[in-house]
Tab-separated table of N, CA and C in Angstrom:
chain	number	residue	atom	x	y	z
B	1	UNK	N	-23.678	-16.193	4.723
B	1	UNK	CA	-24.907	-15.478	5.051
B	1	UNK	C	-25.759	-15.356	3.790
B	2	UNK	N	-27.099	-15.695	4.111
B	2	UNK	CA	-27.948	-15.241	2.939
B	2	UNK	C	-28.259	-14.158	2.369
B	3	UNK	N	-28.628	-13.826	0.987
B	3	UNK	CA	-28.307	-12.192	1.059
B	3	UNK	C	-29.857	-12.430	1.185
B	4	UNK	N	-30.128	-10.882	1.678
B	4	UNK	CA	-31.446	-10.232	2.165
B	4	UNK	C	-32.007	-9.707	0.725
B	5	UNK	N	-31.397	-9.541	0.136
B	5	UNK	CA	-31.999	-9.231	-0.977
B	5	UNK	C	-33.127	-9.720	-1.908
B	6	UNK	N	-33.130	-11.031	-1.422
B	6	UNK	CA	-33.855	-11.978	-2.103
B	6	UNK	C	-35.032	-12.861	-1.531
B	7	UNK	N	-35.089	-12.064	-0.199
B	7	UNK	CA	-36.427	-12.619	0.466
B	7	UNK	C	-38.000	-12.949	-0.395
B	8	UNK	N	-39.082	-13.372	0.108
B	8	UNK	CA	-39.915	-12.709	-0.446
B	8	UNK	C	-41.253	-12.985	0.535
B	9	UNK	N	-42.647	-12.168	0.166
B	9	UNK	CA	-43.382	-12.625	1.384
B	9	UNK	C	-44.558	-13.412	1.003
B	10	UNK	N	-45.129	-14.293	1.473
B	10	UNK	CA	-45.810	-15.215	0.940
B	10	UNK	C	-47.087	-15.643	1.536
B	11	UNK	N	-48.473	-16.321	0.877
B	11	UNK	CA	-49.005	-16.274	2.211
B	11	UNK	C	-49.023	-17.846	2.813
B	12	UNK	N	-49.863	-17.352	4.316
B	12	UNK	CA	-49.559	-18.523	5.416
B	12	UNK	C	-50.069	-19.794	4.536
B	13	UNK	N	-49.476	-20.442	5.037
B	13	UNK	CA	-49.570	-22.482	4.729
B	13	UNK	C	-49.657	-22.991	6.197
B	14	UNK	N	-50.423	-24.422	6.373
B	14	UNK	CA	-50.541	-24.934	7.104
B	14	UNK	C	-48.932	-25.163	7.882
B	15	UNK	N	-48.124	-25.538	7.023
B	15	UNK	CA	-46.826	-25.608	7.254
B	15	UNK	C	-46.078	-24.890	8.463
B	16	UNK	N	-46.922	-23.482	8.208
B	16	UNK	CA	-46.304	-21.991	8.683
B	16	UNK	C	-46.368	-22.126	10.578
B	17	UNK	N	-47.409	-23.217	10.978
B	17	UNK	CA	-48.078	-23.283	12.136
B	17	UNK	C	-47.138	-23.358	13.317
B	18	UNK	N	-46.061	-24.346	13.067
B	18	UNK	CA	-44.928	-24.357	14.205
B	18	UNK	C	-44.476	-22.884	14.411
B	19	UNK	N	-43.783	-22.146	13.659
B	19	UNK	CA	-43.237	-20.520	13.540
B	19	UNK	C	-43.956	-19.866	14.117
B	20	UNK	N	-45.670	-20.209	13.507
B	20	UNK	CA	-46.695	-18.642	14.305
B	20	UNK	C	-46.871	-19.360	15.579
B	21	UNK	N	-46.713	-20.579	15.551
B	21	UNK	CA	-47.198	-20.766	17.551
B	21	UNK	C	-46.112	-20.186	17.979
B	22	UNK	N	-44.688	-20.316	17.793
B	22	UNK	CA	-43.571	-19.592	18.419
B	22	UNK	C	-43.871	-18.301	18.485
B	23	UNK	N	-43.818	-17.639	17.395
B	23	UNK	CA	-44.053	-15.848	17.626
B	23	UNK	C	-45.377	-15.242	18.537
B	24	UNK	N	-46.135	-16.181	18.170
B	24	UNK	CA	-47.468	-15.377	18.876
B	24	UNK	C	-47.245	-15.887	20.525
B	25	UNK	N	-46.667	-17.018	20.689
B	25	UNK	CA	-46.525	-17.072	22.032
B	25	UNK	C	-44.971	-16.899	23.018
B	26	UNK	N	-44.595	-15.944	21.723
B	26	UNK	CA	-43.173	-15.326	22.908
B	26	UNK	C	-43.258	-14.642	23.244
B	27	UNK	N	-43.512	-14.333	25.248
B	27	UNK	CA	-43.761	-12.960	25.835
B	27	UNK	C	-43.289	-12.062	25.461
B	28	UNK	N	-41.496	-12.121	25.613
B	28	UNK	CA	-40.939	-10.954	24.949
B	28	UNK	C	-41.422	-10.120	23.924
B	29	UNK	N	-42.256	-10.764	23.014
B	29	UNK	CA	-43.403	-9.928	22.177
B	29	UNK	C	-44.294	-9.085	22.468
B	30	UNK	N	-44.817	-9.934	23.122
B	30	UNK	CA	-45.777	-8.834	23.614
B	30	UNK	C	-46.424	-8.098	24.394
B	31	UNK	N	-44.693	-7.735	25.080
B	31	UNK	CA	-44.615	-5.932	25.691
B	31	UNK	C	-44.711	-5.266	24.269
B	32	UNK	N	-44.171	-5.387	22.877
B	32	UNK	CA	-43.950	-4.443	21.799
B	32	UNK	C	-45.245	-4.528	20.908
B	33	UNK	N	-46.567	-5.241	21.170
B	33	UNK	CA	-47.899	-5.692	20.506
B	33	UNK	C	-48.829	-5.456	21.301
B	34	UNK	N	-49.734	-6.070	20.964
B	34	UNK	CA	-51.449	-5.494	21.565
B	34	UNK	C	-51.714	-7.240	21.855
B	35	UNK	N	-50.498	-8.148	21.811
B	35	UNK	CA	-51.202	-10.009	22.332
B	35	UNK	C	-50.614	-9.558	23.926
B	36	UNK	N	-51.508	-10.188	24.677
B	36	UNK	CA	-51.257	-10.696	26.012
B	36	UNK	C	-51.590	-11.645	26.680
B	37	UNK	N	-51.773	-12.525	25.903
B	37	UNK	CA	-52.405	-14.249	25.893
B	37	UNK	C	-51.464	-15.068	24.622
B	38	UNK	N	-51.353	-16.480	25.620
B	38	UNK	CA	-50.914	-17.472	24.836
B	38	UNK	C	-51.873	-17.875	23.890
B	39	UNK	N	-51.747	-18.333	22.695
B	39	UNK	CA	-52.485	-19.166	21.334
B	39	UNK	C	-52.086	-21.129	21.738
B	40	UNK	N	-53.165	-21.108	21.636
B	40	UNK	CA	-52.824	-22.871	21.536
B	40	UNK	C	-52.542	-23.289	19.685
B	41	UNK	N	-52.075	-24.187	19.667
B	41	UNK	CA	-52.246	-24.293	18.158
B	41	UNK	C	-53.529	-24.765	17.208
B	42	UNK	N	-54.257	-25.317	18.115
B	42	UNK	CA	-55.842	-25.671	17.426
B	42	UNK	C	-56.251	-23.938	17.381
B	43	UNK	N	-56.065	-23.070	17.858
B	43	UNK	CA	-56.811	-21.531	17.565
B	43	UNK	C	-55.840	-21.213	16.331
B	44	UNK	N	-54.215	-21.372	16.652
B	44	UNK	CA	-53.590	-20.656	15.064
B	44	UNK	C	-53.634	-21.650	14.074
B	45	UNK	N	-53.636	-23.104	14.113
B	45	UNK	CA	-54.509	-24.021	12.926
B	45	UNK	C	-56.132	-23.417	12.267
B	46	UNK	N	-56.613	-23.348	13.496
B	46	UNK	CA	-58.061	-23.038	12.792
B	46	UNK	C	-58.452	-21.360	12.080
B	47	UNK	N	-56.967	-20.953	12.618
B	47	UNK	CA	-57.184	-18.862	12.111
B	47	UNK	C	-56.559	-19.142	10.284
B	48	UNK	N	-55.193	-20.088	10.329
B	48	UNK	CA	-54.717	-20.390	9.058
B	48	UNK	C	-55.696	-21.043	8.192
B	49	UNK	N	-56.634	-22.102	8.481
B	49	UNK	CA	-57.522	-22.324	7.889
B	49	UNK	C	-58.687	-21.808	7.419
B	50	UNK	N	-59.311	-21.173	7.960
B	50	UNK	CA	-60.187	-20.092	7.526
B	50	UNK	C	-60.327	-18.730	7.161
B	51	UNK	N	-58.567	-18.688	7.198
B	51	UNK	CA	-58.564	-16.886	6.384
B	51	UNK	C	-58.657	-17.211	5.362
B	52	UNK	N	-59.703	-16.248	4.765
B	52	UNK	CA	-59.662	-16.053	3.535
B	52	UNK	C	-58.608	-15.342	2.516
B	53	UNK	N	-57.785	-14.732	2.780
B	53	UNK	CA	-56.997	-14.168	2.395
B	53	UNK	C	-56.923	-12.825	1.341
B	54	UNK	N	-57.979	-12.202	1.639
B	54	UNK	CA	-58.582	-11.617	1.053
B	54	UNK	C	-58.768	-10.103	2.298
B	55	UNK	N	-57.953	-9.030	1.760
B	55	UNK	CA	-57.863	-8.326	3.052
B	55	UNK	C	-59.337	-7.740	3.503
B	56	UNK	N	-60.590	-6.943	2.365
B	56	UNK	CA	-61.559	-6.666	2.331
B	56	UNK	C	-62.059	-7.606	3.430
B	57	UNK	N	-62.274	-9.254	3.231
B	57	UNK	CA	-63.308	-10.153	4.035
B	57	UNK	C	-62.914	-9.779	5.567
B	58	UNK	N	-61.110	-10.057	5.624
B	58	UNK	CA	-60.786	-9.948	6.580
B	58	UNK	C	-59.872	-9.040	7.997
B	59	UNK	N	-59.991	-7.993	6.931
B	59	UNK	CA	-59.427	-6.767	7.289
B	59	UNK	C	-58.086	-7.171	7.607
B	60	UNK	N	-57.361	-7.719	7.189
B	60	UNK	CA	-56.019	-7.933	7.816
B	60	UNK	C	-55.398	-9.118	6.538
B	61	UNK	N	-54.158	-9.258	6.197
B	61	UNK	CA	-53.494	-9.581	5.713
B	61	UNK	C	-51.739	-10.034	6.412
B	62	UNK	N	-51.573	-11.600	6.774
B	62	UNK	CA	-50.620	-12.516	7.202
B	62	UNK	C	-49.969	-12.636	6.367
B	63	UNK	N	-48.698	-12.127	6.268
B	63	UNK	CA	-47.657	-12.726	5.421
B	63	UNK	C	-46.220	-13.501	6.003
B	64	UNK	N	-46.052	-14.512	4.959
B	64	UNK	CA	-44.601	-15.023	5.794
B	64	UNK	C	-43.816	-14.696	4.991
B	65	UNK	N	-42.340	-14.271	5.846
B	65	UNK	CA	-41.059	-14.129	5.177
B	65	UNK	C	-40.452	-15.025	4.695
B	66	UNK	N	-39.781	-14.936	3.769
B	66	UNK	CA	-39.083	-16.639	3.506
B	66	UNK	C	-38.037	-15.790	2.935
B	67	UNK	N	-36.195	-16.505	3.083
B	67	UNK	CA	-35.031	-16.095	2.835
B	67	UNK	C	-34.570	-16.352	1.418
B	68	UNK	N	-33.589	-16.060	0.588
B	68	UNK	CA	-33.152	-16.288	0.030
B	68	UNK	C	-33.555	-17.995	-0.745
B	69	UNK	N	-33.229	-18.838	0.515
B	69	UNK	CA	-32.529	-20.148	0.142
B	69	UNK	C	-33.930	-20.779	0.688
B	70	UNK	N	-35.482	-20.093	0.961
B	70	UNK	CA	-36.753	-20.716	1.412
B	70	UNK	C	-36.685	-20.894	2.711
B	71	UNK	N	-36.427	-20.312	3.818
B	71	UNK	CA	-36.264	-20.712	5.154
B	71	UNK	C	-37.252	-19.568	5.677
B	72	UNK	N	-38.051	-20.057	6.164
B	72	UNK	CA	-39.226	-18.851	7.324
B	72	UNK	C	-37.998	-18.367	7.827
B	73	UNK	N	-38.564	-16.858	7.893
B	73	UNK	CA	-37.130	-16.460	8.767
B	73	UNK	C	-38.764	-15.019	9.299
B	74	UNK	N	-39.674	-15.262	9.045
B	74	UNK	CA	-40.443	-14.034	9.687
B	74	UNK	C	-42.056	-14.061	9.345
B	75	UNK	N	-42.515	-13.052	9.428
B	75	UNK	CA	-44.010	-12.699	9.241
B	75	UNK	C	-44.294	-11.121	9.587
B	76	UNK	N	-44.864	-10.715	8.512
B	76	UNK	CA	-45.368	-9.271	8.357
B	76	UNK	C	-47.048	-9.165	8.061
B	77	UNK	N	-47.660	-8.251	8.588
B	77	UNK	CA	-49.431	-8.170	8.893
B	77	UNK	C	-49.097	-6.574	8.827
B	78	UNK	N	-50.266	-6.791	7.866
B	78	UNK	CA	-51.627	-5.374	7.608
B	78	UNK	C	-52.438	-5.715	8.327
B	79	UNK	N	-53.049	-4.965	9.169
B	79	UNK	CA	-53.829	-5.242	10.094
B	79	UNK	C	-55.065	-3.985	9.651
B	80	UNK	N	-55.758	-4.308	10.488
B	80	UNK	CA	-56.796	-2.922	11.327
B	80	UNK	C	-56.777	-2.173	9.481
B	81	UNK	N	-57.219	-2.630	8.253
B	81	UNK	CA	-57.546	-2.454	7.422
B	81	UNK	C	-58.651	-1.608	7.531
B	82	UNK	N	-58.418	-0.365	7.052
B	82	UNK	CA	-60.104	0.887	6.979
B	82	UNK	C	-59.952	0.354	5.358
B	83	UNK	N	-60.651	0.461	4.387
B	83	UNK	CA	-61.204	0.468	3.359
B	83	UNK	C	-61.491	1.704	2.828
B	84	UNK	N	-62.399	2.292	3.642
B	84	UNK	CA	-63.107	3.326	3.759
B	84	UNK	C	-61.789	4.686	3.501
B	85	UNK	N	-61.130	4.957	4.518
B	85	UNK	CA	-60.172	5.917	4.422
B	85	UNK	C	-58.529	5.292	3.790
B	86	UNK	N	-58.523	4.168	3.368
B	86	UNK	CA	-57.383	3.681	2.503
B	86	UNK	C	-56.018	3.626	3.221
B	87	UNK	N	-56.241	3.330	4.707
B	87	UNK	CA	-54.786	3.334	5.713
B	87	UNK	C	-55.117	1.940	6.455
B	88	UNK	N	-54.076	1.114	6.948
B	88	UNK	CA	-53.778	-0.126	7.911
B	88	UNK	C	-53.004	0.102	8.893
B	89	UNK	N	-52.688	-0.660	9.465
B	89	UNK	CA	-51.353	-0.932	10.759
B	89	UNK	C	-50.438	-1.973	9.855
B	90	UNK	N	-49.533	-1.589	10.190
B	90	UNK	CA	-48.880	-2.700	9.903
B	90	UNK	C	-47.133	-2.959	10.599
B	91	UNK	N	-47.113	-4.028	10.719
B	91	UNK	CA	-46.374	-5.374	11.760
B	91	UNK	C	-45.142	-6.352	11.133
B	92	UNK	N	-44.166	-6.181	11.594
B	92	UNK	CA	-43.263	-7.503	11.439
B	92	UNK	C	-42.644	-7.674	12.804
B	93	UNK	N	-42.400	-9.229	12.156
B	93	UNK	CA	-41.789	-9.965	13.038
B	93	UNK	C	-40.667	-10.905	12.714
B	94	UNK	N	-39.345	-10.735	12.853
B	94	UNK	CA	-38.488	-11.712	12.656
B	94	UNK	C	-37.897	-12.511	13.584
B	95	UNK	N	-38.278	-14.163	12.936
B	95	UNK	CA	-37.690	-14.942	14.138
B	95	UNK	C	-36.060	-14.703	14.824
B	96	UNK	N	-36.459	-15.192	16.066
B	96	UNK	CA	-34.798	-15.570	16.394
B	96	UNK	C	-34.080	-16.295	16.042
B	97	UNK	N	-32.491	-16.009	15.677
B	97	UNK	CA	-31.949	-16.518	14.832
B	97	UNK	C	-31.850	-16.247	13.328
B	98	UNK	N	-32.866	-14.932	12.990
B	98	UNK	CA	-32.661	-14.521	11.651
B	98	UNK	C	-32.413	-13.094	11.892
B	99	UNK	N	-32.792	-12.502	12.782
B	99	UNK	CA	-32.654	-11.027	12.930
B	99	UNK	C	-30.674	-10.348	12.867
B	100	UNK	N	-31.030	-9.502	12.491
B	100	UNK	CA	-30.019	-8.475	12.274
B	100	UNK	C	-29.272	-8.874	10.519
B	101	UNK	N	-30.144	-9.727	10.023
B	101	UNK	CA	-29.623	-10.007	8.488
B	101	UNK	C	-30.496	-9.437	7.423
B	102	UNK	N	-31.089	-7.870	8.066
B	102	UNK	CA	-31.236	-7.297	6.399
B	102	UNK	C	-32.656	-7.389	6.150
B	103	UNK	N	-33.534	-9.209	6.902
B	103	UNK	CA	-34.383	-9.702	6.113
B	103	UNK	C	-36.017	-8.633	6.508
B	104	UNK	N	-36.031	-7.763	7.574
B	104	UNK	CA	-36.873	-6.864	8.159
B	104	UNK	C	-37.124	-5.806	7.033
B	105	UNK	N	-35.801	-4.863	7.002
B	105	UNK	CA	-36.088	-3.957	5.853
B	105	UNK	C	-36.481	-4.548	4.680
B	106	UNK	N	-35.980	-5.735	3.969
B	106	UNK	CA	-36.607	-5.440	2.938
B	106	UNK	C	-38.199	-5.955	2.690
B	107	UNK	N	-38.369	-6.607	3.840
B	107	UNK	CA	-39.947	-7.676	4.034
B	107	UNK	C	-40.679	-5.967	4.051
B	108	UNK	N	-40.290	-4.939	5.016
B	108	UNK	CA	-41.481	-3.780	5.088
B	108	UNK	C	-41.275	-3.114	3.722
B	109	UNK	N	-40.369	-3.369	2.938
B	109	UNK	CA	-40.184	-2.147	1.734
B	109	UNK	C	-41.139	-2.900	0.539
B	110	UNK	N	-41.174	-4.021	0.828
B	110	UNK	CA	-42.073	-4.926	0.121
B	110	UNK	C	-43.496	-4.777	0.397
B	111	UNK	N	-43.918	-4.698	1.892
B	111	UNK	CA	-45.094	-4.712	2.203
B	111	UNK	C	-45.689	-3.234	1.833
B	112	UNK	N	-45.205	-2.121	1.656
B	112	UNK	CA	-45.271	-1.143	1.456
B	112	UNK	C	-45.527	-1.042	-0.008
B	113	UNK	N	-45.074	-1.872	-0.945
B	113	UNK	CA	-45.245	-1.831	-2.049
B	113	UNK	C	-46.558	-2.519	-2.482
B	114	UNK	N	-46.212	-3.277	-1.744
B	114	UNK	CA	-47.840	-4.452	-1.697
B	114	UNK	C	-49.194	-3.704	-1.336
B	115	UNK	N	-49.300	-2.818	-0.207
B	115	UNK	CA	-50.022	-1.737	0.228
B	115	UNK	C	-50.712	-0.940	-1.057
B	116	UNK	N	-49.639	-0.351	-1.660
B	116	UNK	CA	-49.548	0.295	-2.353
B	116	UNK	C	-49.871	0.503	-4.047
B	117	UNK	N	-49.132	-1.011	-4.819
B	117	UNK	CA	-49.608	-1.105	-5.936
B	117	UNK	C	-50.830	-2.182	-5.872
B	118	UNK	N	-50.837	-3.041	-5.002
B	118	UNK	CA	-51.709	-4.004	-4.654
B	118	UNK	C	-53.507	-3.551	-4.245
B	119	UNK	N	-53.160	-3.272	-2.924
B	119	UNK	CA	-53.969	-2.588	-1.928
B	119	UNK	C	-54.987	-1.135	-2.146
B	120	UNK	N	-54.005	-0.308	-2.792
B	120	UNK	CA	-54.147	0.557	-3.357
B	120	UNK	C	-54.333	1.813	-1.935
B	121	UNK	N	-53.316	1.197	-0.934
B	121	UNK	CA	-54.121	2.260	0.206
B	121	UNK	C	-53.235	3.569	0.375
B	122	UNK	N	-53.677	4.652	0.802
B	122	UNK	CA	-52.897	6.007	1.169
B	122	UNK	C	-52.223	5.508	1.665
B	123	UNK	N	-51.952	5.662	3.023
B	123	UNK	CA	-51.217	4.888	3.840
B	123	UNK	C	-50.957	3.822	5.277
B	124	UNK	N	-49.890	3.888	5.456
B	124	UNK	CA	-49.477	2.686	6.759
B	124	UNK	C	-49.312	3.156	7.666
B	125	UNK	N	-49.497	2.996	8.673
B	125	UNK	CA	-48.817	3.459	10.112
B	125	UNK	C	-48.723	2.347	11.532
B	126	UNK	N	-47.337	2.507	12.234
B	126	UNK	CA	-47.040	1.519	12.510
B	126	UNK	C	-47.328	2.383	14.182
B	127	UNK	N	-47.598	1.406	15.727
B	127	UNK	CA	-47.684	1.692	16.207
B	127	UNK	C	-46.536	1.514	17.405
B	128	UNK	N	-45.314	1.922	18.032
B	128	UNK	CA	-43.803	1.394	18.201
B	128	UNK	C	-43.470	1.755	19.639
B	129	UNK	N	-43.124	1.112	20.522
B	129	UNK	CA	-43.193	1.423	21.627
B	129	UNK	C	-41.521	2.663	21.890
B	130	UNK	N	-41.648	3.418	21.930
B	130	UNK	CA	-40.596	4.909	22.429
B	130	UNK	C	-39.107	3.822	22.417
B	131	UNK	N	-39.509	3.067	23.317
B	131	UNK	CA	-37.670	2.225	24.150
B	131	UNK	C	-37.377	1.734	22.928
B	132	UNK	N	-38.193	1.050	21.672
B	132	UNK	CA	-37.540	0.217	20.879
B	132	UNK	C	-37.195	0.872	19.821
B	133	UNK	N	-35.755	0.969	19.964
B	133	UNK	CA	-34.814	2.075	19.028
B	133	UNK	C	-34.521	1.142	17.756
B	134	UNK	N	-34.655	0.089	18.013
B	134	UNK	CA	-34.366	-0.928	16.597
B	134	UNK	C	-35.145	-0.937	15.705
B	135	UNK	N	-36.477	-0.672	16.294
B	135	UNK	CA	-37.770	-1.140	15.787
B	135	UNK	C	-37.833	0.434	14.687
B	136	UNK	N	-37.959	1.469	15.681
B	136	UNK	CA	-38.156	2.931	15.515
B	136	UNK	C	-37.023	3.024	13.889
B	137	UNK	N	-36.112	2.618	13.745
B	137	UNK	CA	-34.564	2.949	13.402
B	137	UNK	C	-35.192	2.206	11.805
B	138	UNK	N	-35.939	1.380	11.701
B	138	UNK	CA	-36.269	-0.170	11.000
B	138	UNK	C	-36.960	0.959	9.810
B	139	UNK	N	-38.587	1.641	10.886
B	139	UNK	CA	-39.331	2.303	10.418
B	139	UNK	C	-38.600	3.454	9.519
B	140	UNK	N	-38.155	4.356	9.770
B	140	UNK	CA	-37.264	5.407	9.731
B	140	UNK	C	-36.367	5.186	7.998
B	141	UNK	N	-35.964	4.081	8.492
B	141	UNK	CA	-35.126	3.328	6.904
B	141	UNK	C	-36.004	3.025	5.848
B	142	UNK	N	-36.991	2.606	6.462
B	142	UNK	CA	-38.009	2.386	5.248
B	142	UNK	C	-38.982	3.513	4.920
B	143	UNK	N	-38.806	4.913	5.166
B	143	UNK	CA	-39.578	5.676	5.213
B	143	UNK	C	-40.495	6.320	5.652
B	144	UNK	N	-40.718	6.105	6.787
B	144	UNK	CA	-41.513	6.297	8.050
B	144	UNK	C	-41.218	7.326	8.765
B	145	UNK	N	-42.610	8.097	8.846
B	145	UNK	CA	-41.977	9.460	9.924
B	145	UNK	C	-42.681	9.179	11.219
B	146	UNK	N	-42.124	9.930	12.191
B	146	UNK	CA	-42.637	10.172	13.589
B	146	UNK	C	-43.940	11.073	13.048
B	147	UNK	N	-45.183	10.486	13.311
B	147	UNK	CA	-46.633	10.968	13.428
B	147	UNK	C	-47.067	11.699	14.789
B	148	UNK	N	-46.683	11.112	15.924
B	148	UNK	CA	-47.175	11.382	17.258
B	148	UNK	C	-46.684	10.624	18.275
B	149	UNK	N	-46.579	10.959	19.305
B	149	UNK	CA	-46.215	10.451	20.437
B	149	UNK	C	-47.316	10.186	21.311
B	150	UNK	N	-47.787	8.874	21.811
B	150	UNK	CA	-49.118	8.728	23.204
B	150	UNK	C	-48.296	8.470	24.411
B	151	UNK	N	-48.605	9.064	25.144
B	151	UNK	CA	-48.134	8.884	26.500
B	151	UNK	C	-48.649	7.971	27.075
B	152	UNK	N	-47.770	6.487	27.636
B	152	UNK	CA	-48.542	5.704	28.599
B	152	UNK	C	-49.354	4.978	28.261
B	153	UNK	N	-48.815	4.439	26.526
B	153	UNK	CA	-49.520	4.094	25.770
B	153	UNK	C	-49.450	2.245	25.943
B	154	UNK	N	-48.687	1.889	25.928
B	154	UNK	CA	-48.237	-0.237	26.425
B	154	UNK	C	-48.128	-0.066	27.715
B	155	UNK	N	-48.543	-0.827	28.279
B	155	UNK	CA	-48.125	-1.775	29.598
B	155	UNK	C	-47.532	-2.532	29.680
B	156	UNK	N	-46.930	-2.910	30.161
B	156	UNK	CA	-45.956	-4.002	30.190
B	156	UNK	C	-46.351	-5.065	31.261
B	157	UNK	N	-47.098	-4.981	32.064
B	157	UNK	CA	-47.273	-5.430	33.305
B	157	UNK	C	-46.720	-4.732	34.828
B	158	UNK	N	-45.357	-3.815	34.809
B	158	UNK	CA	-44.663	-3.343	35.141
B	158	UNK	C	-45.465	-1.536	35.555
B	159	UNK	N	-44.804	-1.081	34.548
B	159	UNK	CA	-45.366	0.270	33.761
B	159	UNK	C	-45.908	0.145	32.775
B	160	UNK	N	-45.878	2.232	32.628
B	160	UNK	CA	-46.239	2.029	31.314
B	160	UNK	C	-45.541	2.835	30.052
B	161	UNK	N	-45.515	2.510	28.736
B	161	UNK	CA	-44.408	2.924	27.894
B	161	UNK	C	-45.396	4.270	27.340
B	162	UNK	N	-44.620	5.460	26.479
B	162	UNK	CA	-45.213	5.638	25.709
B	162	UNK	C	-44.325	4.851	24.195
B	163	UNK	N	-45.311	5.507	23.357
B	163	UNK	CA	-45.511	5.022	21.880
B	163	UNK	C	-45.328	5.934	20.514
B	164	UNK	N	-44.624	5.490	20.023
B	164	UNK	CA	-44.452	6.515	18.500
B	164	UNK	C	-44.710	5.873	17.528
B	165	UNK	N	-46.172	6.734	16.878
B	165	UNK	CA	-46.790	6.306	15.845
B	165	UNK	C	-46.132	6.729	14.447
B	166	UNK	N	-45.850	5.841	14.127
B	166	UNK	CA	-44.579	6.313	12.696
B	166	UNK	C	-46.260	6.160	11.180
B	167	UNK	N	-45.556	6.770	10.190
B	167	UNK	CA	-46.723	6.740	9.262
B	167	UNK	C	-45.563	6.718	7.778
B	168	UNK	N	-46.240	6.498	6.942
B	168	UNK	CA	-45.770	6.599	5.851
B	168	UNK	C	-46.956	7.007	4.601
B	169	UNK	N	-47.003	7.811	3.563
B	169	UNK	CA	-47.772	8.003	2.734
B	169	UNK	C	-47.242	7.049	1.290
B	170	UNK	N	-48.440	6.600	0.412
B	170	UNK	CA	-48.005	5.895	-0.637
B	170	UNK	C	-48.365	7.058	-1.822
């Protein structure tokens, strides 16, 4: 096993395009996100190509995980960037087949740092659907408190979930 210790997060490459068409278009996702549409890959080719990478231009910041030994094993986003009041959203995602090895916590303890000495923002807050105790459990480890609860907050298609907004201060 690779140690988790040694991840790091990097930004997107054209390369990255097979991975984000997978994540952005696995339903199972997104009951736990705000996507409810498939991406073709000419839309996530042409989003990798023209970010600037620059969170100010683009209010949001794509990062990929990479393991120990260089293997995508994920992707973490600052999103919904205020400037103004110095707080984001922020998102991971680890592929299948890498999860439960460690590589989650330390990608958010990183991004948090990145936020932080980088970014320079107050803080993060993540938005987590109630059922996902892994997700909730993830936050929690990395420092994250329960902010609030919305009732009836995701849909699923089904119902509807509520949501626990976890936060963290830098």
């Amino acid at each position: 096993m690779t140690n988790a210790g040694t991840i790091r997060l990097r930004a997107m490459e054209p390369e990255d395009l097979d991975m984000l068409y997978t994540i952005e278009n696995d339903r199972e996702l997104w009951d736990i996100g705000a996507t409810n549409v498939p991406y073709s890959r000419y839309v996530l080719h042409d989003y990798i190509a023209n970010s600037s990478g620059d969170i100010y231009t683009d209010r949001e910041v794509r990062l990929i995980i990479e393991n120990g030994v260089g293997e995508t094993v994920g992707l973490a986003d600052i999103t919904n960037f205020d400037a103004k009041n110095r707080h984001a959203e922020v998102g991971i995602v680890i592929a299948r087949g890498h999860r439960q090895k460690g590589y989650a916590l330390k990608a958010l303890e990183q991004v948090v740092d990145y936020a932080a000495r980088v970014v320079h923002l107050r803080q993060l807050y993540a938005i987590i659907n109630a059922d996902n105790e892994a997700s909730l459990q993830l936050f929690r480890k990395a420092g994250f408190s329960d902010a609030a609860t919305l009732k009836d907050w995701l849909y699923d298609g089904i119902i509807y979930h509520a949501a626990v907004v976890m936060q963290i201060f830098l």
